[in-house]
XYZ file of N, CA and C in Angstrom:
507
model
N 0.807 -1.215 0.000
C 0.000 0.000 0.000
C 0.848 1.276 0.000
N 2.033 1.228 0.590
C 2.889 2.402 0.655
C 3.948 2.386 -0.438
N 3.731 1.638 -1.502
C 4.747 1.507 -2.552
C 5.072 2.842 -3.182
N 4.076 3.675 -3.433
C 4.324 4.973 -4.061
C 5.223 5.838 -3.177
N 4.983 5.809 -1.881
C 5.827 6.577 -0.952
C 7.273 6.109 -0.965
N 7.463 4.787 -1.003
C 8.807 4.241 -1.045
C 9.503 4.589 -2.360
N 8.761 4.574 -3.450
C 9.341 4.924 -4.746
C 9.776 6.379 -4.747
N 8.941 7.258 -4.243
C 9.292 8.683 -4.179
C 10.512 8.883 -3.283
N 10.523 8.217 -2.136
C 11.675 8.338 -1.231
C 12.946 7.827 -1.892
N 12.842 6.726 -2.603
C 14.002 6.166 -3.290
C 14.508 7.126 -4.363
N 13.587 7.692 -5.140
C 13.973 8.638 -6.201
C 14.614 9.890 -5.621
N 14.032 10.424 -4.547
C 14.607 11.619 -3.925
C 15.994 11.345 -3.346
N 16.164 10.186 -2.743
C 17.480 9.812 -2.218
C 18.492 9.680 -3.347
N 18.076 9.063 -4.463
C 18.967 8.939 -5.612
C 19.336 10.293 -6.199
N 18.364 11.185 -6.296
C 18.647 12.526 -6.816
C 19.572 13.304 -5.883
N 19.364 13.167 -4.584
C 20.246 13.837 -3.628
C 21.667 13.303 -3.731
N 21.806 12.003 -3.908
C 23.135 11.409 -4.070
C 23.802 11.915 -5.341
N 23.047 11.932 -6.432
C 23.576 12.427 -7.697
C 23.981 13.894 -7.582
N 23.174 14.700 -6.907
C 23.502 16.118 -6.724
C 24.767 16.283 -5.890
N 24.915 15.471 -4.859
C 26.114 15.554 -4.022
C 27.359 15.157 -4.806
N 27.269 14.107 -5.606
C 28.408 13.689 -6.428
C 28.780 14.775 -7.436
N 27.747 15.349 -8.046
C 27.989 16.389 -9.042
C 28.644 17.601 -8.399
N 28.140 18.025 -7.249
C 28.715 19.176 -6.561
C 30.147 18.901 -6.109
N 30.436 17.659 -5.760
C 31.795 17.314 -5.345
C 32.756 17.283 -6.531
N 32.263 16.889 -7.700
C 33.130 16.749 -8.867
C 33.339 18.066 -9.607
N 32.302 18.877 -9.688
C 32.363 20.109 -10.471
C 31.789 21.244 -9.623
N 32.460 22.394 -9.580
C 31.953 23.502 -8.765
C 30.569 23.975 -9.219
N 29.793 24.448 -8.280
C 28.444 24.923 -8.543
C 28.438 26.093 -9.522
N 29.478 26.905 -9.496
C 29.554 28.061 -10.404
C 29.560 27.622 -11.872
N 30.004 26.431 -12.152
C 29.993 25.908 -13.521
C 28.586 25.504 -13.943
N 27.813 24.916 -13.012
C 26.511 24.354 -13.348
C 25.423 25.406 -13.535
N 25.489 26.517 -12.800
C 24.424 27.512 -12.898
C 24.290 28.113 -14.297
N 25.371 28.577 -14.945
C 25.206 29.079 -16.320
C 24.755 27.981 -17.294
N 25.240 26.777 -17.077
C 24.843 25.655 -17.933
C 23.349 25.359 -17.773
N 22.861 25.413 -16.549
C 21.441 25.168 -16.294
C 20.579 26.263 -16.920
N 21.050 27.510 -16.892
C 20.287 28.603 -17.511
C 20.173 28.409 -19.019
N 21.242 27.962 -19.643
C 21.227 27.763 -21.102
C 20.484 26.498 -21.503
N 20.558 25.462 -20.699
C 20.003 24.168 -21.106
C 18.743 23.762 -20.382
N 18.024 24.707 -19.791
C 16.820 24.346 -19.039
C 15.768 23.696 -19.923
N 15.663 24.126 -21.171
C 14.629 23.547 -22.043
C 14.961 22.088 -22.380
N 16.235 21.801 -22.613
C 16.624 20.412 -22.889
C 16.412 19.542 -21.652
N 16.703 20.093 -20.485
C 16.492 19.349 -19.242
C 15.000 19.090 -19.020
N 14.164 20.090 -19.277
C 12.715 19.910 -19.134
C 12.199 18.884 -20.138
N 12.704 18.922 -21.374
C 12.287 17.945 -22.383
C 12.706 16.539 -21.977
N 13.917 16.386 -21.472
C 14.390 15.077 -21.039
C 13.547 14.549 -19.874
N 13.207 15.425 -18.960
C 12.358 15.016 -17.839
C 10.977 14.598 -18.345
N 10.421 15.356 -19.272
C 9.115 15.019 -19.846
C 9.136 13.700 -20.589
N 10.187 13.473 -21.362
C 10.304 12.210 -22.104
C 10.468 11.039 -21.133
N 11.263 11.242 -20.101
C 11.428 10.182 -19.097
C 10.125 9.837 -18.390
N 9.362 10.864 -18.025
C 8.067 10.615 -17.384
C 7.092 9.947 -18.354
N 7.113 10.359 -19.612
C 6.245 9.731 -20.610
C 6.629 8.265 -20.813
N 7.926 7.968 -20.808
C 8.371 6.579 -20.960
C 7.931 5.744 -19.763
N 8.038 6.312 -18.576
C 7.589 5.600 -17.379
C 6.088 5.349 -17.456
N 5.324 6.360 -17.853
C 3.882 6.220 -17.982
C 3.525 5.179 -19.044
N 4.249 5.185 -20.163
C 3.976 4.222 -21.233
C 4.220 2.798 -20.747
N 5.247 2.610 -19.935
C 5.494 1.288 -19.374
C 4.336 0.821 -18.512
N 3.751 1.735 -17.746
C 2.588 1.383 -16.928
C 1.342 1.189 -17.780
N 1.165 2.047 -18.772
C -0.037 2.009 -19.605
C -0.090 0.749 -20.463
N 1.060 0.311 -20.941
C 1.092 -0.857 -21.826
C 1.095 -2.167 -21.046
N 0.971 -2.091 -19.748
C 0.991 -3.292 -18.913
C -0.075 -4.307 -19.334
N -1.215 -3.853 -19.770
C -2.281 -4.770 -20.176
C -2.007 -5.445 -21.514
N -0.977 -5.005 -22.229
C -0.628 -5.660 -23.491
C -0.045 -7.054 -23.277
N 0.283 -7.403 -22.045
C 0.886 -8.712 -21.819
C -0.060 -9.830 -22.230
N -1.355 -9.615 -22.114
C -2.307 -10.688 -22.446
C -2.172 -11.137 -23.905
N -2.304 -10.235 -24.882
C -2.151 -10.709 -26.269
C -0.706 -11.036 -26.627
N 0.246 -10.362 -26.011
C 1.647 -10.586 -26.370
C 2.234 -11.848 -25.752
N 1.681 -12.292 -24.636
C 2.247 -13.441 -23.936
C 2.277 -14.677 -24.832
N 1.153 -14.991 -25.442
C 1.091 -16.150 -26.328
C 1.922 -15.959 -27.582
N 1.908 -14.750 -28.135
C 2.716 -14.478 -29.330
C 4.208 -14.621 -29.033
N 4.629 -14.090 -27.902
C 6.041 -14.203 -27.529
C 6.420 -15.662 -27.317
N 5.546 -16.409 -26.668
C 5.790 -17.835 -26.446
C 5.970 -18.573 -27.775
N 5.081 -18.321 -28.723
C 5.178 -18.989 -30.026
C 6.415 -18.534 -30.795
N 6.763 -17.263 -30.698
C 7.958 -16.760 -31.399
C 9.222 -17.399 -30.832
N 9.327 -17.481 -29.509
C 10.497 -18.102 -28.882
C 10.566 -19.579 -29.246
N 9.430 -20.248 -29.218
C 9.388 -21.660 -29.590
C 9.847 -21.848 -31.037
N 9.397 -20.992 -31.933
C 9.813 -21.082 -33.346
C 11.300 -20.820 -33.503
N 11.814 -19.820 -32.785
C 13.251 -19.522 -32.876
C 14.089 -20.689 -32.364
N 13.662 -21.292 -31.268
C 14.416 -22.425 -30.718
C 14.348 -23.639 -31.633
N 13.252 -23.811 -32.341
C 13.147 -24.956 -33.254
C 14.105 -24.804 -34.441
N 14.563 -23.581 -34.704
C 15.580 -23.380 -35.742
C 16.956 -23.859 -35.289
N 17.169 -23.877 -33.976
C 18.481 -24.234 -33.419
C 18.520 -25.683 -32.951
N 17.472 -26.123 -32.304
C 17.438 -27.462 -31.722
C 16.434 -28.332 -32.474
N 16.828 -29.569 -32.799
C 15.901 -30.448 -33.534
C 14.682 -30.837 -32.704
N 14.868 -30.959 -31.393
C 13.755 -31.330 -30.524
C 13.566 -30.256 -29.461
N 12.481 -29.527 -29.572
C 12.170 -28.528 -28.552
C 10.958 -28.986 -27.758
N 10.882 -28.508 -26.543
C 9.771 -28.830 -25.662
C 9.015 -27.537 -25.405
N 7.725 -27.546 -25.712
C 6.876 -26.377 -25.487
C 5.701 -26.779 -24.620
N 5.575 -26.139 -23.485
C 4.457 -26.394 -22.581
C 3.616 -25.121 -22.521
N 2.605 -25.062 -23.356
C 1.790 -23.849 -23.476
C 1.023 -23.527 -22.196
N 0.707 -24.532 -21.409
C -0.085 -24.295 -20.196
C 0.638 -23.383 -19.210
N 1.951 -23.590 -19.058
C 2.709 -22.746 -18.125
C 3.775 -21.917 -18.841
N 3.671 -21.797 -20.153
C 4.551 -20.945 -20.965
C 6.030 -21.276 -20.758
N 6.362 -22.564 -20.790
C 7.744 -23.022 -20.704
C 8.158 -23.539 -22.065
N 9.375 -23.201 -22.459
C 9.888 -23.609 -23.760
C 11.387 -23.862 -23.633
N 11.882 -24.820 -24.400
C 13.309 -25.139 -24.367
C 13.548 -26.526 -24.917
N 14.466 -27.231 -24.274
C 14.775 -28.604 -24.649
C 14.501 -29.492 -23.440
N 14.739 -30.788 -23.613
C 14.560 -31.691 -22.473
C 15.560 -31.382 -21.366
N 16.747 -30.882 -21.739
C 17.789 -30.600 -20.761
C 17.574 -29.280 -20.027
N 16.976 -28.306 -20.700
C 16.843 -26.977 -20.106
C 15.668 -26.249 -20.737
N 14.903 -25.564 -19.920
C 13.794 -24.773 -20.452
C 13.686 -23.469 -19.687
N 13.028 -22.505 -20.311
C 12.799 -21.213 -19.674
C 11.296 -20.975 -19.607
N 10.895 -20.263 -18.578
C 9.504 -19.871 -18.443
C 9.353 -18.427 -18.892
N 8.328 -18.163 -19.668
C 8.076 -16.808 -20.147
C 6.990 -16.203 -19.273
N 7.388 -15.313 -18.415
C 6.472 -14.666 -17.489
C 5.736 -13.524 -18.197
N 4.721 -12.986 -17.542
C 3.974 -11.866 -18.131
C 4.895 -10.698 -18.454
N 5.813 -10.402 -17.541
C 6.708 -9.260 -17.750
C 7.660 -9.471 -18.920
N 7.829 -10.712 -19.348
C 8.729 -11.009 -20.472
C 8.019 -10.949 -21.816
N 6.766 -10.548 -21.844
C 6.024 -10.549 -23.103
C 6.446 -9.423 -24.033
N 7.106 -8.391 -23.527
C 7.628 -7.331 -24.383
C 6.851 -6.041 -24.352
N 5.836 -5.937 -23.519
C 5.004 -4.738 -23.525
C 5.755 -3.495 -23.057
N 6.655 -3.634 -22.087
C 7.384 -2.458 -21.608
C 8.305 -1.902 -22.686
N 8.984 -2.791 -23.392
C 9.860 -2.348 -24.469
C 9.096 -1.651 -25.577
N 7.906 -2.152 -25.876
C 7.078 -1.524 -26.906
C 6.669 -0.120 -26.465
N 6.249 0.018 -25.219
C 5.869 1.338 -24.716
C 7.041 2.312 -24.735
N 8.205 1.836 -24.295
C 9.383 2.703 -24.259
C 9.826 3.130 -25.651
N 9.888 2.194 -26.578
C 10.353 2.550 -27.916
C 9.374 3.501 -28.591
N 8.090 3.336 -28.339
C 7.107 4.259 -28.928
C 7.279 5.672 -28.382
N 7.534 5.798 -27.082
C 7.757 7.124 -26.504
C 9.025 7.744 -27.069
N 10.111 6.989 -27.106
C 11.371 7.551 -27.590
C 11.306 7.874 -29.080
N 10.634 7.033 -29.854
C 10.481 7.350 -31.277
C 9.579 8.560 -31.487
N 8.535 8.685 -30.684
C 7.672 9.863 -30.791
C 8.459 11.131 -30.451
N 9.301 11.060 -29.428
C 10.137 12.212 -29.082
C 11.110 12.534 -30.217
N 11.686 11.504 -30.818
C 12.596 11.720 -31.943
C 11.859 12.328 -33.133
N 10.679 11.822 -33.427
C 9.900 12.366 -34.537
C 9.574 13.840 -34.307
N 9.263 14.194 -33.077
C 8.973 15.585 -32.768
C 10.235 16.434 -32.877
N 11.332 15.936 -32.329
C 12.582 16.693 -32.333
C 13.110 16.895 -33.753
N 13.027 15.892 -34.592
C 13.593 15.956 -35.944
C 12.509 16.180 -37.003
N 11.395 16.757 -36.618
C 10.259 16.911 -37.537
C 10.589 17.739 -38.771
N 11.529 18.646 -38.672
C 11.891 19.467 -39.840
C 12.733 18.699 -40.850
N 13.422 17.677 -40.379
C 14.323 16.919 -41.245
C 13.711 15.632 -41.785
N 12.586 15.215 -41.242
C 11.986 13.941 -41.628
C 10.895 14.140 -42.667
N 10.620 13.094 -43.389
C 9.561 13.121 -44.404
C 8.295 12.531 -43.804
N 7.302 13.379 -43.648
C 6.018 12.942 -43.122
C 5.058 12.748 -44.275
N 4.174 11.828 -44.253
C 3.817 10.895 -43.183
C 4.646 9.613 -43.183
N 5.588 9.460 -44.122
C 6.372 8.226 -44.205
C 7.121 7.929 -42.905
N 7.622 8.950 -42.243
C 8.403 8.723 -41.027
C 7.548 8.173 -39.884
N 6.235 8.311 -39.964
C 5.372 7.737 -38.932
C 5.405 6.214 -38.927
N 5.880 5.640 -40.019
C 6.039 4.181 -40.066
C 7.086 3.688 -39.071
N 7.929 4.601 -38.574
C 8.918 4.212 -37.570
C 8.264 3.705 -36.287
N 7.090 4.210 -35.958
C 6.429 3.779 -34.717
C 6.042 2.305 -34.745
N 5.255 1.837 -35.721
C 4.950 0.402 -35.711
C 6.177 -0.459 -36.002
N 7.068 0.037 -36.851
C 8.279 -0.718 -37.149
C 9.140 -0.875 -35.890
N 9.273 0.197 -35.126
C 10.029 0.131 -33.876
C 9.401 -0.831 -32.887
N 8.063 -0.820 -32.787
C 7.367 -1.725 -31.869
C 7.592 -3.180 -32.264
N 7.530 -3.454 -33.555
C 7.736 -4.830 -34.034
C 9.178 -5.271 -33.799
N 10.126 -4.401 -34.111
C 11.546 -4.748 -33.955
C 11.887 -4.978 -32.488
N 11.381 -4.141 -31.591
C 11.710 -4.316 -30.175
C 11.060 -5.582 -29.630
N 9.858 -5.930 -30.116
C 9.213 -7.169 -29.688
C 9.995 -8.384 -30.192
N 10.441 -8.335 -31.454
C 11.238 -9.443 -31.991
C 12.570 -9.571 -31.252
N 13.176 -8.436 -30.913
C 14.428 -8.473 -30.144
C 14.200 -9.103 -28.774
N 13.059 -8.845 -28.170
C 12.730 -9.454 -26.890
C 12.592 -10.966 -27.028
N 11.892 -11.409 -28.071
C 11.743 -12.850 -28.298
C 13.110 -13.496 -28.550
N 13.958 -12.822 -29.311
C 15.309 -13.327 -29.568
C 16.121 -13.398 -28.276
N 15.960 -12.410 -27.408
C 16.662 -12.405 -26.117
C 16.275 -13.623 -25.286
N 14.990 -13.927 -25.229
C 14.532 -15.079 -24.447
C 15.051 -16.378 -25.066
N 15.009 -16.462 -26.387
C 15.525 -17.666 -27.058
C 17.023 -17.822 -26.793
N 17.757 -16.718 -26.815
C 19.203 -16.793 -26.540
C 19.477 -17.217 -25.102
N 18.628 -16.812 -24.174
C 18.791 -17.278 -22.797
C 18.631 -18.790 -22.713
N 17.696 -19.329 -23.459
C 17.522 -20.784 -23.487
C 18.727 -21.455 -24.135
N 19.249 -20.882 -25.213
C 20.429 -21.440 -25.877
C 21.622 -21.427 -24.926
N 21.810 -20.341 -24.194
C 22.902 -20.262 -23.218
C 22.710 -21.318 -22.141
N 21.471 -21.503 -21.693
C 21.196 -22.515 -20.680
C 21.518 -23.922 -21.155
N 21.285 -24.205 -22.437
C 21.548 -25.540 -22.978
C 23.033 -25.724 -23.269
N 23.637 -24.777 -23.967
C 25.010 -24.958 -24.456
C 26.094 -24.499 -23.486
N 25.831 -23.495 -22.683
C 26.880 -22.934 -21.845
C 26.740 -23.411 -20.404
N 25.666 -22.976 -19.760
C 25.510 -23.320 -18.356
C 24.058 -23.121 -17.923
N 23.436 -24.149 -17.388
C 22.066 -23.989 -16.899
C 21.988 -23.022 -15.704
N 23.080 -22.866 -14.972
C 23.072 -21.974 -13.817
C 22.993 -20.508 -14.228
N 23.496 -20.199 -15.431
C 23.460 -18.806 -15.908
C 22.038 -18.394 -16.083
């Protein structure tokens, strides 16, 4: 119930630590003129970071449709490497007889999709004068697909490492 309070306390402690390190490394007289000149970039970075955090929370419900898709993608990727793969759809486990990985809800790729969409949207806004619209809007779905495929590849590689290198890893 007090998770939000702990998160805020943790963030404030981290910011205080970062401020202390910065003040110890570089004199304050250096940072004040820099902050005056770069306040807009700092505000934009803060806004993009908050939007990325929000997107990660907002896309949380995407795990339902993505969970099965990620499971099937990982299973297909592993079948390219191993002649005999074991897929247990009931508990989302995939691998070989010697080693398998479980694909949890958080591993479905929804957070990566939310983050890449926010960062690509920020890039599209920042570089809007240099990009060709509406063609550049294709970067959003393309980025979402690529980051989801990279996630599936990451899970498959973890299974490959477990089989070929070390199950303890």
